[in-house]
C-alpha cells in the first residue's frame, strides 16, 4: 500500500493533475477579488453587497487565494512530487556512471562507435602499456590486452542530476520569494529611529503573503549627500542598529538586515521650522521632510498657517530671480510663501539661522538636517535561487565540457606485428569524435602507424 501511494505521488499523471489544479487556482485568483488588492472600504462594500458569496470565499481562503491552505497544500504536493521524481532518477544515474560489465565487445564489429581504427604498436609497447597510457589520459580502464574498455569523464551523468536539483531549488526559491516578498518606501531624517513600524512607510507597502514585514531597528546617524539634478550620485548614510553596531549605506550599497535591503533612492532637506511671536515665545515647530529637490514645491503647516516652500541648494540671483548654481547643498535657501485661508500674506527667503516675518509672528529656520528615502525589499528565497543558478551553471559546464568518452579495443598479433584495434565514441559532438580519437592515439603511439579505418 505504501509503495503504491509513493508510486502515485511520483507519477506523471499526478504531476499533470497538480499543474492543472495550480493553473486553475491562479486563474481563480484573477477572477476572485483579492483582499490585499482592495481598499478596506471597497472590500467592505463588496462584502455588504454579496455577503453569501464573500462568506463562501472567506471560508476556503479564496479572498487570499495564493496564501490559502488549499494553494499551499498544492505547492507542498508539487514539491514532494518533484523530489520523488528526482529520487527515482538516482538509479538511472548510478547505472550510467557504472563501468561496463563483462567482456568488452569486438572493436571491429561493435555498432554505435563512429570511430574505428587499427594501429601498429611500436617496438617495446604492449597491451599493458596502452592501458597505462589511457589511464594517464583520465580513462577508467577495465580488462586487459585481450579486450579492454576505457571510459573518460564517467561521472558526467551526475551533472544531469545536479541540473534537476538546480531546477528544484530555483522553483522553490522563486515560490518562497513570491510568498515572502515585501516592498515599501520610507523616509527617515537624521536622528530619526525606525523600529519596523508598518505605519511609518510613506505609502501602503506590499505586505508578504506569508511571514512578517522587515523586523529591523536602527537610527539614522548622519546623511552626507552629493547630488546632481536631485539624484544622489554620492550619498553616505550612517546608521546604528539596536545593538549599537554602526552601518553605512549608499546608492550602490544597501543596508541589509532580516533578509531585507534598504536601498537609498533619493535625499532632501528636513528643516526644523519654528514659529515665534513678537516676544520670542515659540508657538509651534516641527521637523518637516520636504520633497523640494529639482525645483519641486512642497507645503507644510504650523500655527494655523500654510507655508509653500521652494528650495535652492546653491542659491544665487539670476536676472533678478532666485536660482541655484547646482544641486549640491552649498548655499541652501528656502523661498517661503505664507498663506492663510487661501490668501498669501508674504513671501521671502529663509536661510539656516534666519527668519521670515509675517503678521505678528516670524518663521525661523533653526536646523537643516537631511532626510533620505529608502526603498525597502524583503525576499527570503533569493539565496536559494542564487544557489540553484550556481548549481545549474556547474552542471552545464560539467555536462558539455567534460562529457563522456568511451573506447574499446584489443591487442593482437598478426604476421609478427602487434596491432591495436580500437573503436571509440563520445556522448556529444559525434562529428568530432574521429578527429579527437585519431589525434589522441597518434600522440599515445607517437607515430602515424594507422593501417586502416
CSV table of C-alpha atoms in Angstrom, one decimal, residues 20-35 37 46 56-57 60-66 68 70-71 74:
chain,number,residue,atom,x,y,z
A,20,UNK,CA,-3.7,21.7,-13.8
A,21,UNK,CA,-5.0,22.5,-10.3
A,22,UNK,CA,-2.3,25.1,-9.7
A,23,UNK,CA,-3.3,26.7,-13.1
A,24,UNK,CA,-7.0,26.7,-12.0
A,25,UNK,CA,-6.1,28.4,-8.7
A,26,UNK,CA,-4.0,31.1,-10.5
A,27,UNK,CA,-6.9,31.8,-12.9
A,28,UNK,CA,-9.3,31.9,-9.9
A,29,UNK,CA,-7.0,34.5,-8.3
A,30,UNK,CA,-7.5,36.7,-11.3
A,31,UNK,CA,-11.3,36.4,-11.2
A,32,UNK,CA,-11.9,36.5,-7.4
A,33,UNK,CA,-11.1,39.9,-5.9
A,34,UNK,CA,-8.2,39.6,-3.6
A,35,UNK,CA,-8.3,41.3,-0.2
A,37,UNK,CA,-5.5,44.4,-3.6
A,46,UNK,CA,-18.3,44.0,-1.7
A,56,UNK,CA,-18.1,31.2,0.9
A,57,UNK,CA,-14.8,32.6,-0.5
A,60,UNK,CA,-11.9,28.5,1.9
A,61,UNK,CA,-9.4,31.4,2.0
A,62,UNK,CA,-10.1,32.3,-1.6
A,63,UNK,CA,-10.0,36.1,-0.9
A,64,UNK,CA,-6.3,35.5,-0.2
A,65,UNK,CA,-6.1,32.6,-2.6
A,66,UNK,CA,-2.3,32.5,-3.1
A,68,UNK,CA,-4.9,29.8,1.1
A,70,UNK,CA,-5.6,24.7,-0.5
A,71,UNK,CA,-3.0,26.5,-2.6
A,74,UNK,CA,-0.9,22.0,-3.7
